[in-house]
XYZ file of C-alpha atoms in Angstrom:
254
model
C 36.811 6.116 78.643
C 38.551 2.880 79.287
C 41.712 4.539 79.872
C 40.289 7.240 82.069
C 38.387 4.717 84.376
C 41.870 3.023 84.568
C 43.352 6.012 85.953
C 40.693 6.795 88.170
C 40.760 3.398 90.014
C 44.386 3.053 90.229
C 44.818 5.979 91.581
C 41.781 5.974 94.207
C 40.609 9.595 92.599
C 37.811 11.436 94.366
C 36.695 12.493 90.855
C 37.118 13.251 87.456
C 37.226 16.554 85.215
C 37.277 17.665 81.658
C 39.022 19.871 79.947
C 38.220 20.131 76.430
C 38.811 23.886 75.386
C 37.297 23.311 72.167
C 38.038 27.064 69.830
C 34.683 28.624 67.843
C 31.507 27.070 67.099
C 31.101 23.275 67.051
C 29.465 21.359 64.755
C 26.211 19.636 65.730
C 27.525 16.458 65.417
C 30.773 17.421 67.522
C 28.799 18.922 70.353
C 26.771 16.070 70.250
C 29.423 13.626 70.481
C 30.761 15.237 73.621
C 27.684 15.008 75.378
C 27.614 11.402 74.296
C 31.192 10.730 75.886
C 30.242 12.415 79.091
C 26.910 10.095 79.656
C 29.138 7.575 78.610
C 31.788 8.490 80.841
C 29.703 8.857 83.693
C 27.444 5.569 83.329
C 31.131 3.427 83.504
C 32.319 5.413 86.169
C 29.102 4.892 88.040
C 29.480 1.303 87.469
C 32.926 1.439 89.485
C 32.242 4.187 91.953
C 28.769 5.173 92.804
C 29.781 8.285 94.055
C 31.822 9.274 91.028
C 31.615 12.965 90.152
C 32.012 14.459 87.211
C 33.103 17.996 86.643
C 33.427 20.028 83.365
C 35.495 23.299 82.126
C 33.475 25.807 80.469
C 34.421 29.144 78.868
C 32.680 31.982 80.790
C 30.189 32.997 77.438
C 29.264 29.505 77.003
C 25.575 30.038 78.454
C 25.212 32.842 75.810
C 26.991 31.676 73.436
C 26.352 27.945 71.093
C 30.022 26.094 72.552
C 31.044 22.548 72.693
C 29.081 22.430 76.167
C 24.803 21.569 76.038
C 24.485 22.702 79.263
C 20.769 21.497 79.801
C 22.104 18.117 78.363
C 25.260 17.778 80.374
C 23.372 18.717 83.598
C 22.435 15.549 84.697
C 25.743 14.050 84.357
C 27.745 16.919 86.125
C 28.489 17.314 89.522
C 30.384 20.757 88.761
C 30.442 23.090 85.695
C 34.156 25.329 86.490
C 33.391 28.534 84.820
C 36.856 29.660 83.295
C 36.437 33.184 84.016
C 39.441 34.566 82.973
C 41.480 34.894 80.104
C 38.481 38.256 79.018
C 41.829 39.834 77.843
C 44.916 38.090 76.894
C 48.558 37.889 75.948
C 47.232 38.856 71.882
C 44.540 41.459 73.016
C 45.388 44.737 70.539
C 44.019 46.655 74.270
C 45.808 45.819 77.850
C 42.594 45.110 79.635
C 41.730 43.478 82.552
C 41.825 39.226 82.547
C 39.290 38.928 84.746
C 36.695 41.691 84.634
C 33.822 41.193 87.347
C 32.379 44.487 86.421
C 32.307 46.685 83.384
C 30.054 45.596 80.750
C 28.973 48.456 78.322
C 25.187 49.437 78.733
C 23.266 51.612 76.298
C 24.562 55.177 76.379
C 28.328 53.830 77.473
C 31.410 55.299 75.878
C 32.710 52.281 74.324
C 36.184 53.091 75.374
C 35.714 53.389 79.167
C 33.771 49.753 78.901
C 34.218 46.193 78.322
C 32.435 43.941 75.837
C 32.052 41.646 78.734
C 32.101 40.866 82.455
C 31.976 37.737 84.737
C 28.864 39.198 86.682
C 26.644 38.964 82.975
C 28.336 35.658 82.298
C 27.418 34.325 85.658
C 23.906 35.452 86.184
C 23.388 34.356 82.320
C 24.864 30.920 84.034
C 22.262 30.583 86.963
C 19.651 30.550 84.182
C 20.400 27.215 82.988
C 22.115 25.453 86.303
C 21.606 25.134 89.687
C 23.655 27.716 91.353
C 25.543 25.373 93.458
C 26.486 23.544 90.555
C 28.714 26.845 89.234
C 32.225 26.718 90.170
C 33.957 30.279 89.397
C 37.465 29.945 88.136
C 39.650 32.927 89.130
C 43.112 33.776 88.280
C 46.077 34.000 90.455
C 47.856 35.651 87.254
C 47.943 38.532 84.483
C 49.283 40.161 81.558
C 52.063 42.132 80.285
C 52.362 44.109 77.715
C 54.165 47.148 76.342
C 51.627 49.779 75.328
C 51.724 53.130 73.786
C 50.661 55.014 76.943
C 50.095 54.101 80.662
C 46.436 54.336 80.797
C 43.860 51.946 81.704
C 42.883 50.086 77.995
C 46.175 51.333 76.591
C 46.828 50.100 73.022
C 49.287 47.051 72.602
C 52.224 46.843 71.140
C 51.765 43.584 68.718
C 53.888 40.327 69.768
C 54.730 42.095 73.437
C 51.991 40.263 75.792
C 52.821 37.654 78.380
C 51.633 36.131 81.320
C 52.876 37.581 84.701
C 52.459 35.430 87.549
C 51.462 36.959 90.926
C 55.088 36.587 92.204
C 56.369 38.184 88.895
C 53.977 41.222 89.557
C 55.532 41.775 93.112
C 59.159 41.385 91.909
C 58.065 44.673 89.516
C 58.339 46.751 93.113
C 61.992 45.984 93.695
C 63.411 45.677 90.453
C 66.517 48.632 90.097
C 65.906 48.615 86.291
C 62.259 49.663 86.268
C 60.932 53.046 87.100
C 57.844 55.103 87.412
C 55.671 52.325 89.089
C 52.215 53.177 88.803
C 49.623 51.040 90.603
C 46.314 52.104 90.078
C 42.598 50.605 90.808
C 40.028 50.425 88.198
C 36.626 51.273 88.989
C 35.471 49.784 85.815
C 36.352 46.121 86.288
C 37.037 46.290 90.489
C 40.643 44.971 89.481
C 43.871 46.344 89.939
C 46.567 47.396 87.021
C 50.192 49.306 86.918
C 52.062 50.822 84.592
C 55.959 51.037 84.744
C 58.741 52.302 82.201
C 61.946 49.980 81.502
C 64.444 51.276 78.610
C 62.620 54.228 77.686
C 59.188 51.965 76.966
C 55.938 51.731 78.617
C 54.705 48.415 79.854
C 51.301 48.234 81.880
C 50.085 44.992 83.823
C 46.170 43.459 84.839
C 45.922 41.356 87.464
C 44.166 40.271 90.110
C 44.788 41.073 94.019
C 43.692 40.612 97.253
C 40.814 43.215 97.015
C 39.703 42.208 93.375
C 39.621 38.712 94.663
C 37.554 39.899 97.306
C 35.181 41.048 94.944
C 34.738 38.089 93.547
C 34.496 35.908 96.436
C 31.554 38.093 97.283
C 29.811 37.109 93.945
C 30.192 33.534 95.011
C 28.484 33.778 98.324
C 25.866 35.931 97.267
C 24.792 34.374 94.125
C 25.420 30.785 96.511
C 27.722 29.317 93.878
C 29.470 26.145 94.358
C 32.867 27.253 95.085
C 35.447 28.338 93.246
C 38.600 27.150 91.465
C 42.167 28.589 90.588
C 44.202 28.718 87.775
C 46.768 27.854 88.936
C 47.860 27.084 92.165
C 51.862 27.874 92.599
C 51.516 31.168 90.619
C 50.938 33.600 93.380
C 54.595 31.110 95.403
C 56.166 32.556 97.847
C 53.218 35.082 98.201
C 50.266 34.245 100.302
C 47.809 36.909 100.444
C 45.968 35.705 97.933
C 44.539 33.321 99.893
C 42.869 35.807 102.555
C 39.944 36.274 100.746
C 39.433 32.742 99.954
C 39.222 32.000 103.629
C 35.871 34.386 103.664
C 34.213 31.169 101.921
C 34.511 29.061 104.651
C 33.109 31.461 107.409
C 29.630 32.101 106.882
């Protein structure tokens, strides 16, 4: 805490956020301790700056499922709860699905392989149970995934070991690259995201991602559910592109 509140004064910061991406199920006395720090945290910082603000990371499922983060607890202390809503699918997925999934969640009677085990709109809503709406910030991508797969369809099986992140700009260099053929880009009705498909060397690679309609999308959750804003991860992805940012402008105008 000491060294944060260090930090934080010399460099005149408006605020302060956390980012511990604690992996599985806590202990009791672990997610205890990290709502200790944050009270802690936020009583020094108070004591320098009382306007400090405090804002926390969160993985999308953690109002549904027990994570590091007691929401009710941690409430008080928190100007901002980001919502990492992304990552739903990733580099290791055994199934090239979409990273960031605002629709799609399988409901009784659903074919399990034209659904998703999750979706941001559940995660949210499940969210706006426990905090006040304009204390959710939704994080959105400006990114992807790769992968080769064994066919070009949407949910295509993964080739082990083959997934990696593709930036925004290394999606649009996919277009006008001489090596790679049979460019597919399709829209999926399931997840309102975008994917393609491509062949290089005889293999079949297919990329989600997020574009300016899917983002869209999800700038329309924001303003009707009155969240707090959103968040990106990560600025400089989507460089020299700037499209991106079209949608994001909607949350200014009313």
């Amino acid at each position: 805490i000491q060294s944060i509140l260090e930090l934080y004064s010399n460099k005149n910061f408006d605020g302060i956020n956390i980012d511990f991406e604690y992996v599985g199920e806590p202990s009791t006395k672990t997610r205890d301790g990290f709502t200790f720090f944050v009270k802690n945290l936020k009583a020094s910082c108070l004591r320098i700056n009382s306007k400090c603000q405090i804002d926390i990371d969160v993985f999308a499922d953690s109002a549904e499922k027990y994570r590091l983060w007691n929401l009710p607890a941690l409430e008080p202390e928190t100007s901002h709860f980001i919502v990492m809503a992304y990552d739903y699918y990733r580099k290791s997925s055994n199934q090239a699905g979409p990273v960031a999934p605002l629709t799609g969640k399988c409901k009784p009677g659903d074919q399990e392989s034209k659904c998703l085990d999750q979706d941001i709109n559940t995660h949210i809503s499940q969210f706006s149970k426990i905090l006040p709406s304009e204390k959710i910030i939704l994080g959105i991508p400006f990114y992807g995934y790769e992968w080769q797969t064994a066919d070009n369809t949407y949910l295509a099986n993964t080739y082990p070991g083959t997934g990696s992140m593709a930036s925004y700009s290394r999606i649009q260099s996919i277009f006008s690259d001489p090596k790679i053929s049979s460019v597919s880009s399709q829209w999926s009705s399931t997840s309102l995201s975008p994917f393609l498909s491509y062949e290089k060397d005889n293999k079949t690679f297919l990329i989600q991602y997020e574009n300016v309609e899917s983002l869209a999308q999800k700038i329309k959750l924001v303003k009707s559910a009155n969240l707090g804003g959103i968040g990106v991860w990560a600025i400089g992805y989507e460089t020299p592109y700037i499209e991106l940012w079209k949608p994001i402008q909607e949350l200014s105008n009313p």
